[in-house]
């Protein structure tokens, strides 16, 4: 370790785990077609300090928070959670439990009524002595725990697979169960929609961990761009990423080391104020990523209906809501970008790493194409309905013609039986002679029949040419 680093005795590590909440398609459809309603803040409405920064520019003004769990308030739950954390070693002797601030642990449920997006946030804080952190980040082949405590801690917070036993901390499992109850209660109040708690999923491998390092004497590590310990701290995440990224892409400044990865994000700052400044960037990126996942489910639902052509006017309204939803998300992204102009470089770096802007644009184009396809499908359906109506009217016309022939036959019988031979009266006065009248009476039905057959043949020939 460098000599200057010995003046730094302690480093606080703020850890934020943002978990995706996955709802059934029918529940999402119901929510989008219903009136917007915020989430009840509950009995403890206090939100994390960094959340107040989201209000800048009113980008996330539609988000409502509900604190669902403080593990420190539940002694049995806390004890079980600490027992699980006690298996995560930073070095050969020190575990996460040894350096954990139990009062910093909290779980919050987030809901954006504008996009109908749900997220579950877990937070905790470690206070790690500099010597322990130096040992935990040192390269060693003797024990994988030293370089992979990121992965070990992630196993306590995020489930890796549904096929394997759930080894997460009891705190996380209890928070998810509480979140399910809150979401079900929300949907029940939303037009009495009954949502089964088991249908609410927290997909495996969908939790992203952000590690904020705050040294007690940051000047001892300046500049971060050249400090060896900062580089080794950032390497912790890279060594356990599923997709290998380039450490050279990290944003390095004298007082900031910003490494945005896939599942692990390491940010080394110089004060707690900097955490309040940069955590909204982390939230923004992970919110957009979660939204893209949810929106993909929505558009695929409509696409499946288009394939089987089982569409209705309600589907058209549903797609309109989806398109408006996507456009609002793009507006939200732009609004947030304007509110953090001072950190535009970092936001661009995050966007480039996860391709957020490109994904949102492609999603909107795909939804627009679905809207065009749906419009054409409805036009074809309307055309087919109009043709069926035309054929029905044509058949009715033929029936009326046949009825007219029958009426005309009755007329002839009346003429023959009761007709007056006085040519000065109707109808003989109209035709002038009885032979002419008899010819007209005989030819008229035949003319009507021939014209009807000709019209029918013409209609059939036109349909054949169109197909």
Coordinates of N, CA and C in Angstrom, one line a residue, residues 69 84 91 121 127 160 186 197 199 204 229 236 267 271 276 294 358 366 399 411 414 420 457 461:
X69 N -39.5 -2.3 4.8 CA -38.8 -3.1 5.8 C -37.6 -2.4 6.3
X84 N -26.3 -14.9 7.8 CA -26.0 -15.1 6.4 C -24.9 -14.3 5.9
X91 N -11.6 -10.6 4.0 CA -10.3 -11.2 4.0 C -10.4 -12.5 4.8
X121 N -35.9 -1.6 -4.0 CA -34.6 -1.1 -3.7 C -34.1 -1.5 -2.3
X127 N -18.6 -0.1 6.8 CA -17.5 0.8 7.2 C -16.2 -0.1 7.3
X160 N -29.6 -16.1 -8.2 CA -28.9 -16.4 -9.5 C -29.7 -17.2 -10.4
X186 N -52.5 -2.7 -4.0 CA -52.7 -1.6 -4.9 C -53.6 -2.0 -6.0
X197 N -50.3 -13.1 -5.4 CA -49.0 -12.7 -5.0 C -47.9 -13.6 -5.6
X199 N -47.9 -14.6 -8.6 CA -47.7 -14.2 -10.0 C -46.7 -13.0 -10.1
X204 N -34.5 -13.8 -11.6 CA -33.1 -14.0 -11.2 C -32.1 -13.2 -12.1
X229 N -4.9 1.7 -5.2 CA -6.0 1.1 -4.4 C -7.3 1.3 -5.1
X236 N -12.5 -5.3 -8.6 CA -13.3 -6.3 -7.9 C -14.6 -6.7 -8.8
X267 N -18.2 3.2 -7.7 CA -18.0 4.6 -7.8 C -17.2 5.1 -6.5
X271 N -16.9 12.4 -0.8 CA -17.8 12.9 0.2 C -19.2 12.2 0.1
X276 N -25.0 11.6 -3.0 CA -26.3 12.1 -3.3 C -26.3 12.7 -4.7
X294 N -39.8 -4.3 -19.1 CA -41.3 -4.3 -19.0 C -41.9 -4.0 -20.3
X358 N -30.4 4.1 -27.7 CA -30.7 3.3 -28.9 C -31.8 2.3 -28.6
X366 N -40.5 0.0 -33.1 CA -41.2 -1.3 -33.1 C -42.6 -1.1 -32.8
X399 N -84.2 -11.6 -52.9 CA -85.4 -12.1 -52.3 C -86.6 -11.2 -52.6
X411 N -101.1 -10.1 -59.4 CA -101.7 -9.0 -60.1 C -102.3 -9.5 -61.4
X414 N -105.6 -11.2 -60.8 CA -106.6 -10.2 -60.5 C -107.1 -9.6 -61.8
X420 N -111.5 -4.9 -66.0 CA -112.5 -4.3 -66.8 C -112.0 -4.1 -68.2
X457 N -74.0 -12.6 -61.4 CA -72.8 -13.1 -62.1 C -71.7 -12.0 -62.1
X461 N -68.0 -12.5 -60.5 CA -66.8 -12.4 -61.4 C -65.8 -11.3 -60.8

